[in-house]
């Protein structure tokens, strides 16, 4: 055995990994199985869509099936998920971001699973004030409408643009544009509009831009229809200040994603049932799941823990296979998985 072989063999012994090729195709899946657990699971036919983490470590997840709601999930599993907010005037709750401390913005619309579309004129943004929320009673979240985004069709992903200015950016998966919203005044407008956000490929995937996140002054987004992960540098008003750049191309359907502390990304794929690690240079490794795996069945988004205790833990909400059953038949309740990423980076 050469030095490299011995190294491989040692890793094989340590990790009980049967195949351990080097480089960007590194398959860490076998290692990671012991570093992932279910934080909470909801009943069948619950589609968890997006996630934000409170400063106190509690997780907020939005639902688009069976209704438009926000739940709090305790990562330590000391209590069952708590219903925080329900939006009776809408059918689905999509994006969620924290603006001020414990003040969240969410978007709702009338997307349904049977139509897989949202009717124009059904989109709104809301504020959820969690500062008065009581864990013991499950009451006290204060919900106010920020604005009806009447020119939008299908708001999906959202990111904070400027906390102090109270501004957010929201992707429209049907129109293939990004809306800017001033949550103080309620004013909104389209600030980014590019072919890389649009539906251009004929076929069943009728979503363009989906996940949207800001890293420094670079806005990253996924495009489901084109299988793209893209970035563009932006100004403080949300407009582009440089060219769009394709970070990586996929033959799977991308959903939301999270950045680690060094700017690499964990991108979820639904209904391809994986979490993929994407380096800043754009090399892609599947680190969790596969098309026929229930591990992260219908992974929809990802967010890192914020407390000392769960540093490096990635929380992954799922829809349990509602967008496409695992192996064609299997559906389970949407869940939140906790994944220790220290084994990846
Ligand atoms: C959205 O759904 C709600 C609840 O069913 C309904 O009251 C409202 O009229 C719908 N709005 C649009 C624009 O479809
Ligand atoms: C997934 O499972 C289905 C049904 O059992 C099978 O036909 C298919 O080949 C499997 N795909 C993969 C990638 O394993
Ligand atoms: C599909 O996956 C489920 C869950 O892993 C499993 O119980 C079932 O046997 C699988 N069915 C087929 C046809 O592979
Ligand atoms: C969830 O749905 C699956 C597939 O439809 C079914 O096999 C399973 O029994 C359901 N589970 C519950 C708790 O109803």
Short mmCIF file of C-alpha atoms and ligand atoms in Angstrom, two decimals:
data_model
loop_
_atom_site.label_atom_id
_atom_site.label_comp_id
_atom_site.label_asym_id
_atom_site.label_seq_id
_atom_site.Cartn_x
_atom_site.Cartn_y
_atom_site.Cartn_z
CA UNK A 1 0.00 0.00 0.00
CA UNK A 2 1.18 3.51 -0.80
CA UNK A 3 0.68 6.42 1.59
CA UNK A 4 -2.51 7.42 -0.17
CA UNK A 5 -3.87 3.89 0.05
CA UNK A 6 -3.12 3.72 3.76
CA UNK A 7 -4.87 7.05 4.23
CA UNK A 8 -7.87 5.75 2.30
CA UNK A 9 -7.87 2.52 4.23
CA UNK A 10 -7.72 4.42 7.57
CA UNK A 11 -10.65 6.56 6.55
CA UNK A 12 -12.48 3.42 5.49
CA UNK A 13 -11.93 1.85 8.92
CA UNK A 14 -12.89 5.06 10.74
CA UNK A 15 -15.97 5.80 8.79
CA UNK A 16 -17.08 2.35 7.65
CA UNK A 17 -17.28 3.87 4.21
CA UNK A 18 -17.28 1.43 1.35
CA UNK A 19 -16.36 3.88 -1.38
CA UNK A 20 -14.27 6.92 -0.58
CA UNK A 21 -12.97 8.58 -3.73
CA UNK A 22 -11.07 11.84 -3.41
CA UNK A 23 -11.67 15.30 -4.75
CA UNK A 24 -14.95 16.99 -5.45
CA UNK A 25 -16.82 13.73 -5.95
CA UNK A 26 -16.23 12.76 -2.31
CA UNK A 27 -19.28 10.81 -1.18
CA UNK A 28 -19.78 11.51 2.50
CA UNK A 29 -23.25 10.05 2.67
CA UNK A 30 -22.36 6.94 4.64
CA UNK A 31 -20.48 9.00 7.22
CA UNK A 32 -23.31 11.43 7.61
CA UNK A 33 -25.99 8.90 8.39
CA UNK A 34 -24.88 8.90 12.01
CA UNK A 35 -24.86 12.69 12.13
CA UNK A 36 -28.45 13.35 11.24
CA UNK A 37 -31.64 13.06 13.23
CA UNK A 38 -35.30 14.00 13.08
CA UNK A 39 -36.10 17.10 15.13
CA UNK A 40 -39.86 17.03 14.54
CA UNK A 41 -42.26 15.27 12.20
CA UNK A 42 -45.69 16.55 11.23
CA UNK A 43 -48.68 14.46 10.04
CA UNK A 44 -48.90 13.13 6.47
CA UNK A 45 -49.70 15.80 3.91
CA UNK A 46 -47.81 18.55 5.64
CA UNK A 47 -45.48 20.47 3.35
CA UNK A 48 -42.91 22.45 5.30
CA UNK A 49 -41.63 25.07 2.90
CA UNK A 50 -39.21 27.44 4.53
CA UNK A 51 -37.33 28.01 7.76
CA UNK A 52 -35.89 30.80 9.90
CA UNK A 53 -34.06 30.51 13.19
CA UNK A 54 -34.87 32.69 16.20
CA UNK A 55 -32.08 34.22 18.28
CA UNK A 56 -33.12 31.90 21.16
CA UNK A 57 -32.49 28.88 18.92
CA UNK A 58 -36.13 27.96 18.25
CA UNK A 59 -36.99 27.21 14.61
CA UNK A 60 -39.84 28.78 12.66
CA UNK A 61 -41.16 26.80 9.69
CA UNK A 62 -43.78 27.85 7.17
CA UNK A 63 -46.35 25.48 5.60
CA UNK A 64 -47.99 25.49 2.17
CA UNK A 65 -49.95 22.23 2.73
CA UNK A 66 -52.47 21.70 4.28
CA UNK A 67 -52.78 25.44 4.95
CA UNK A 68 -50.86 28.70 5.31
CA UNK A 69 -49.25 28.61 8.74
CA UNK A 70 -46.07 29.11 10.76
CA UNK A 71 -44.97 26.65 13.45
CA UNK A 72 -42.25 26.85 16.06
CA UNK A 73 -40.12 23.71 16.31
CA UNK A 74 -37.88 23.12 19.31
CA UNK A 75 -34.50 21.71 18.18
CA UNK A 76 -34.05 20.11 21.61
CA UNK A 77 -37.42 18.36 21.16
CA UNK A 78 -38.59 19.37 24.63
CA UNK A 79 -42.03 20.20 23.27
CA UNK A 80 -44.19 19.42 20.25
CA UNK A 81 -44.32 21.99 17.41
CA UNK A 82 -46.38 25.05 18.37
CA UNK A 83 -48.73 26.81 15.96
CA UNK A 84 -47.50 30.41 15.87
CA UNK A 85 -49.61 31.92 13.08
CA UNK A 86 -52.33 30.91 10.64
CA UNK A 87 -53.38 32.95 7.60
CA UNK A 88 -57.05 32.24 6.85
CA UNK A 89 -57.06 34.71 3.95
CA UNK A 90 -54.47 32.65 2.05
CA UNK A 91 -53.73 29.02 1.23
CA UNK A 92 -49.95 28.83 1.48
CA UNK A 93 -47.15 30.51 3.47
CA UNK A 94 -43.79 30.56 1.64
CA UNK A 95 -40.82 32.71 2.58
CA UNK A 96 -39.74 33.68 6.10
CA UNK A 97 -36.92 36.00 7.19
CA UNK A 98 -35.99 37.79 10.39
CA UNK A 99 -35.77 41.57 10.05
CA UNK A 100 -35.44 43.10 13.53
CA UNK A 101 -34.72 40.91 16.56
CA UNK A 102 -37.58 38.38 16.73
CA UNK A 103 -39.53 40.26 14.06
CA UNK A 104 -40.19 38.10 11.02
CA UNK A 105 -41.58 38.79 7.57
CA UNK A 106 -43.47 36.04 5.74
CA UNK A 107 -45.19 35.88 2.38
CA UNK A 108 -48.48 34.15 1.58
CA UNK A 109 -50.47 33.40 -1.55
CA UNK A 110 -53.06 30.97 -2.89
CA UNK A 111 -50.74 28.30 -4.28
CA UNK A 112 -52.23 24.80 -4.15
CA UNK A 113 -50.68 21.37 -4.63
CA UNK A 114 -53.29 20.35 -7.21
CA UNK A 115 -52.64 23.36 -9.47
CA UNK A 116 -48.94 23.77 -8.50
CA UNK A 117 -49.51 27.44 -9.21
CA UNK A 118 -50.51 30.62 -7.45
CA UNK A 119 -53.21 32.90 -8.83
CA UNK A 120 -52.04 36.46 -9.59
CA UNK A 121 -53.26 38.95 -7.03
CA UNK A 122 -53.16 36.53 -4.08
CA UNK A 123 -49.72 37.51 -2.71
CA UNK A 124 -49.19 39.34 0.56
CA UNK A 125 -46.40 40.06 3.03
CA UNK A 126 -46.96 39.95 6.79
CA UNK A 127 -45.01 40.78 9.91
CA UNK A 128 -44.91 38.31 12.81
CA UNK A 129 -43.70 39.87 16.04
CA UNK A 130 -42.38 37.06 18.25
CA UNK A 131 -41.14 39.29 21.09
CA UNK A 132 -44.41 38.74 22.99
CA UNK A 133 -44.75 35.03 22.11
CA UNK A 134 -45.12 32.70 25.10
CA UNK A 135 -43.75 29.17 24.77
CA UNK A 136 -45.94 27.88 27.60
CA UNK A 137 -49.24 29.10 26.16
CA UNK A 138 -48.26 29.05 22.47
CA UNK A 139 -49.95 32.46 22.24
CA UNK A 140 -48.78 36.01 21.75
CA UNK A 141 -47.33 36.27 18.26
CA UNK A 142 -48.58 39.58 16.84
CA UNK A 143 -49.43 39.40 13.14
CA UNK A 144 -49.89 42.48 10.96
CA UNK A 145 -50.19 42.81 7.21
CA UNK A 146 -47.30 44.66 5.56
CA UNK A 147 -48.70 44.86 2.03
CA UNK A 148 -50.63 43.10 -0.70
CA UNK A 149 -48.12 42.56 -3.50
CA UNK A 150 -50.81 42.82 -6.14
CA UNK A 151 -48.58 42.70 -9.23
CA UNK A 152 -46.86 39.49 -8.08
CA UNK A 153 -47.97 36.03 -9.18
CA UNK A 154 -46.03 33.47 -7.15
CA UNK A 155 -43.77 34.82 -4.42
CA UNK A 156 -41.57 32.00 -3.14
CA UNK A 157 -38.07 32.65 -1.73
CA UNK A 158 -37.20 35.75 0.28
CA UNK A 159 -34.10 37.33 1.79
CA UNK A 160 -33.32 40.39 3.89
CA UNK A 161 -31.79 43.22 1.86
CA UNK A 162 -31.18 45.77 4.63
CA UNK A 163 -32.28 45.14 8.23
CA UNK A 164 -32.06 48.79 9.27
CA UNK A 165 -33.98 50.03 6.25
CA UNK A 166 -36.53 47.22 6.72
CA UNK A 167 -36.18 46.01 3.14
CA UNK A 168 -36.44 42.49 1.69
CA UNK A 169 -36.13 40.86 -1.74
CA UNK A 170 -38.69 38.30 -2.90
CA UNK A 171 -38.44 35.99 -5.91
CA UNK A 172 -41.48 35.42 -8.14
CA UNK A 173 -41.28 31.85 -9.47
CA UNK A 174 -43.80 32.41 -12.27
CA UNK A 175 -42.82 35.88 -13.48
CA UNK A 176 -39.09 35.18 -13.06
CA UNK A 177 -38.31 38.48 -11.37
CA UNK A 178 -37.29 39.78 -7.94
CA UNK A 179 -39.45 42.22 -6.03
CA UNK A 180 -38.05 44.72 -3.55
CA UNK A 181 -40.30 45.47 -0.57
CA UNK A 182 -39.95 48.25 1.99
CA UNK A 183 -41.68 46.65 4.97
CA UNK A 184 -42.07 50.04 6.71
CA UNK A 185 -43.89 51.83 3.92
CA UNK A 186 -45.32 48.78 2.14
CA UNK A 187 -43.95 50.04 -1.17
CA UNK A 188 -42.68 47.44 -3.61
CA UNK A 189 -41.30 47.18 -7.13
CA UNK A 190 -39.46 44.78 -9.44
CA UNK A 191 -35.71 45.44 -9.13
CA UNK A 192 -34.21 42.42 -10.90
CA UNK A 193 -35.45 40.82 -14.09
CA UNK A 194 -33.26 38.41 -16.01
CA UNK A 195 -33.64 35.37 -18.24
CA UNK A 196 -31.73 33.32 -15.64
CA UNK A 197 -34.75 33.71 -13.32
CA UNK A 198 -37.30 32.64 -15.89
CA UNK A 199 -39.03 29.50 -17.14
CA UNK A 200 -37.40 28.75 -20.48
CA UNK A 201 -37.30 24.94 -20.66
CA UNK A 202 -40.45 23.16 -21.87
CA UNK A 203 -41.58 20.46 -19.46
CA UNK A 204 -43.28 19.83 -16.16
CA UNK A 205 -41.19 22.15 -13.94
CA UNK A 206 -43.15 25.39 -13.94
CA UNK A 207 -41.06 27.32 -11.45
CA UNK A 208 -38.27 29.67 -12.37
CA UNK A 209 -36.52 31.48 -9.51
CA UNK A 210 -37.10 29.74 -6.18
CA UNK A 211 -34.59 30.15 -3.32
CA UNK A 212 -33.10 33.62 -2.78
CA UNK A 213 -30.36 34.52 -0.28
CA UNK A 214 -27.95 37.43 0.12
CA UNK A 215 -24.26 36.88 0.97
CA UNK A 216 -22.47 40.20 1.44
CA UNK A 217 -23.50 42.16 -1.63
CA UNK A 218 -24.03 39.08 -3.78
CA UNK A 219 -27.52 37.78 -4.30
CA UNK A 220 -27.71 34.02 -4.92
CA UNK A 221 -30.76 32.27 -6.31
CA UNK A 222 -31.89 28.91 -7.64
CA UNK A 223 -33.91 28.40 -10.81
CA UNK A 224 -35.92 25.15 -10.75
CA UNK A 225 -36.87 25.12 -14.39
CA UNK A 226 -33.34 25.69 -15.71
CA UNK A 227 -31.52 23.76 -12.94
CA UNK A 228 -29.30 26.72 -12.12
CA UNK A 229 -27.60 28.19 -9.07
CA UNK A 230 -26.79 31.80 -9.93
CA UNK A 231 -25.29 34.88 -8.27
CA UNK A 232 -25.34 38.58 -9.04
CA UNK A 233 -23.79 41.54 -7.18
CA UNK A 234 -26.38 44.08 -6.13
CA UNK A 235 -26.66 47.66 -4.89
CA UNK A 236 -28.32 48.70 -1.61
CA UNK A 237 -31.56 49.28 -3.54
CA UNK A 238 -31.54 45.71 -4.88
CA UNK A 239 -30.60 46.55 -8.47
CA UNK A 240 -27.74 44.71 -10.19
CA UNK A 241 -24.29 46.30 -10.16
CA UNK A 242 -22.50 43.59 -12.11
CA UNK A 243 -23.07 40.61 -14.38
CA UNK A 244 -25.03 37.49 -13.49
CA UNK A 245 -22.83 34.42 -13.02
CA UNK A 246 -23.90 30.78 -13.06
CA UNK A 247 -22.29 29.14 -10.00
CA UNK A 248 -23.41 25.58 -10.80
CA UNK A 249 -25.70 23.62 -13.11
CA UNK A 250 -27.87 20.76 -11.90
CA UNK A 251 -30.00 18.05 -13.47
CA UNK A 252 -32.04 17.95 -10.26
CA UNK A 253 -34.75 20.36 -9.12
CA UNK A 254 -33.34 22.94 -6.72
CA UNK A 255 -35.13 24.52 -3.80
CA UNK A 256 -33.86 26.81 -1.04
CA UNK A 257 -30.36 26.81 0.41
CA UNK A 258 -28.15 28.05 3.25
CA UNK A 259 -24.61 29.43 3.35
CA UNK A 260 -22.02 28.12 5.77
CA UNK A 261 -19.62 30.55 7.48
CA UNK A 262 -17.18 30.44 4.55
CA UNK A 263 -19.69 31.07 1.77
CA UNK A 264 -20.21 27.52 0.57
CA UNK A 265 -23.85 26.49 0.18
CA UNK A 266 -26.12 23.63 1.13
CA UNK A 267 -28.76 23.41 -1.59
CA UNK A 268 -31.89 21.29 -1.19
CA UNK A 269 -33.45 19.40 -4.10
CA UNK A 270 -37.15 18.57 -4.13
CA UNK A 271 -38.37 16.03 -5.31
CA UNK A 272 -34.85 14.72 -5.84
CA UNK A 273 -34.59 14.20 -2.06
CA UNK A 274 -31.03 15.39 -1.50
CA UNK A 275 -28.97 18.10 0.12
CA UNK A 276 -26.06 19.12 -2.08
CA UNK A 277 -22.90 20.89 -0.93
CA UNK A 278 -21.78 23.57 -3.39
CA UNK A 279 -18.39 25.22 -2.96
CA UNK A 280 -17.91 28.89 -3.83
CA UNK A 281 -16.16 27.71 -6.99
CA UNK A 282 -19.25 25.72 -7.94
CA UNK A 283 -18.29 22.09 -7.41
CA UNK A 284 -21.27 20.03 -6.27
CA UNK A 285 -21.36 17.02 -3.90
CA UNK A 286 -24.50 15.28 -2.72
CA UNK A 287 -24.08 14.99 1.05
CA UNK A 288 -27.50 13.69 2.09
CA UNK A 289 -30.11 11.45 0.51
CA UNK A 290 -30.80 10.29 -3.03
CA UNK A 291 -33.79 10.05 -5.32
CA UNK A 292 -35.06 6.88 -3.59
CA UNK A 293 -34.12 7.82 -0.03
CA UNK A 294 -36.50 8.96 2.70
CA UNK A 295 -33.68 10.59 4.70
CA UNK A 296 -34.54 14.10 3.47
CA UNK A 297 -37.62 13.20 1.41
CA UNK A 298 -38.77 16.39 -0.28
CA UNK A 299 -36.11 18.68 1.22
CA UNK A 300 -37.31 22.25 0.73
CA UNK A 301 -34.95 24.58 2.57
CA UNK A 302 -32.07 24.85 5.03
CA UNK A 303 -30.86 27.11 7.82
CA UNK A 304 -28.01 26.93 10.30
CA UNK A 305 -28.45 27.01 14.07
CA UNK A 306 -27.62 30.33 15.74
CA UNK A 307 -26.70 29.29 19.27
CA UNK A 308 -23.39 28.04 20.64
CA UNK A 309 -24.91 24.60 21.19
CA UNK A 310 -26.05 24.08 17.61
CA UNK A 311 -23.29 25.86 15.72
CA UNK A 312 -22.76 24.03 12.43
CA UNK A 313 -26.07 22.18 12.69
CA UNK A 314 -28.11 22.56 9.53
CA UNK A 315 -31.90 22.35 9.90
CA UNK A 316 -33.67 20.98 6.86
CA UNK A 317 -37.47 21.15 6.49
CA UNK A 318 -39.16 18.68 4.12
CA UNK A 319 -42.53 17.94 2.52
CA UNK A 320 -42.25 14.17 2.91
CA UNK A 321 -42.41 13.53 -0.84
CA UNK A 322 -45.56 15.51 -1.70
CA UNK A 323 -43.99 16.96 -4.85
CA UNK A 324 -43.07 13.47 -6.03
CA UNK A 325 -43.28 10.35 -3.86
CA UNK A 326 -40.00 8.64 -2.97
CA UNK A 327 -39.51 5.67 -5.36
CA UNK A 328 -42.87 6.58 -6.88
CA UNK A 329 -45.02 5.44 -3.95
CA UNK A 330 -43.80 6.57 -0.54
CA UNK A 331 -45.04 9.69 1.28
CA UNK A 332 -44.47 10.64 4.90
CA UNK A 333 -45.23 13.68 7.02
CA UNK A 334 -43.05 16.73 6.50
CA UNK A 335 -40.23 16.88 9.05
CA UNK A 336 -37.31 18.98 10.20
CA UNK A 337 -33.98 17.18 10.09
CA UNK A 338 -30.92 18.28 12.07
CA UNK A 339 -27.64 17.56 10.31
CA UNK A 340 -24.17 18.06 11.79
CA UNK A 341 -22.19 19.61 8.93
CA UNK A 342 -18.85 19.41 10.75
CA UNK A 343 -18.25 16.15 8.88
CA UNK A 344 -18.53 17.92 5.51
CA UNK A 345 -16.41 21.03 5.52
C1 LIG B 1 -57.26 33.31 -1.72
O1 LIG B 1 -57.83 32.34 -0.86
C2 LIG B 1 -58.67 32.92 0.14
C3 LIG B 1 -59.04 31.80 1.12
O2 LIG B 1 -59.68 30.74 0.45
C4 LIG B 1 -59.87 33.58 -0.53
O3 LIG B 1 -60.67 34.17 0.44
C5 LIG B 1 -59.34 34.64 -1.50
O4 LIG B 1 -60.42 35.19 -2.22
C6 LIG B 1 -58.33 34.06 -2.48
N1 LIG B 1 -57.74 35.16 -3.25
C7 LIG B 1 -57.45 35.05 -4.55
C8 LIG B 1 -56.92 36.27 -5.21
O5 LIG B 1 -57.56 34.00 -5.17
C1 LIG B 2 -35.78 4.15 -7.47
O1 LIG B 2 -36.78 3.17 -7.22
C2 LIG B 2 -37.54 2.85 -8.36
C3 LIG B 2 -38.67 1.94 -7.94
O2 LIG B 2 -38.22 0.92 -7.08
C4 LIG B 2 -36.60 2.22 -9.40
O3 LIG B 2 -37.32 1.92 -10.58
C5 LIG B 2 -35.47 3.19 -9.74
O4 LIG B 2 -34.52 2.60 -10.59
C6 LIG B 2 -34.76 3.67 -8.50
N1 LIG B 2 -33.87 4.76 -8.83
C7 LIG B 2 -32.67 4.89 -8.32
C8 LIG B 2 -31.87 6.05 -8.76
O5 LIG B 2 -32.21 4.09 -7.51
C1 LIG B 3 -40.33 2.73 -1.33
O1 LIG B 3 -39.74 3.30 -0.17
C2 LIG B 3 -40.36 2.94 1.05
C3 LIG B 3 -39.69 3.72 2.16
O2 LIG B 3 -38.31 3.55 2.16
C4 LIG B 3 -40.23 1.45 1.23
O3 LIG B 3 -40.90 1.07 2.42
C5 LIG B 3 -40.87 0.73 0.04
O4 LIG B 3 -40.68 -0.65 0.15
C6 LIG B 3 -40.27 1.23 -1.27
N1 LIG B 3 -40.98 0.66 -2.40
C7 LIG B 3 -40.37 0.26 -3.53
C8 LIG B 3 -41.25 -0.27 -4.58
O5 LIG B 3 -39.16 0.35 -3.68
C1 LIG B 4 -48.85 8.29 5.38
O1 LIG B 4 -49.02 8.03 4.01
C2 LIG B 4 -48.42 6.80 3.61
C3 LIG B 4 -48.46 6.72 2.09
O2 LIG B 4 -49.62 7.22 1.57
C4 LIG B 4 -49.14 5.66 4.30
O3 LIG B 4 -48.54 4.44 3.94
C5 LIG B 4 -48.99 5.85 5.82
O4 LIG B 4 -49.72 4.86 6.51
C6 LIG B 4 -49.51 7.22 6.23
N1 LIG B 4 -49.19 7.43 7.62
C7 LIG B 4 -50.10 7.85 8.48
C8 LIG B 4 -49.61 8.07 9.89
O5 LIG B 4 -51.26 8.04 8.20
#
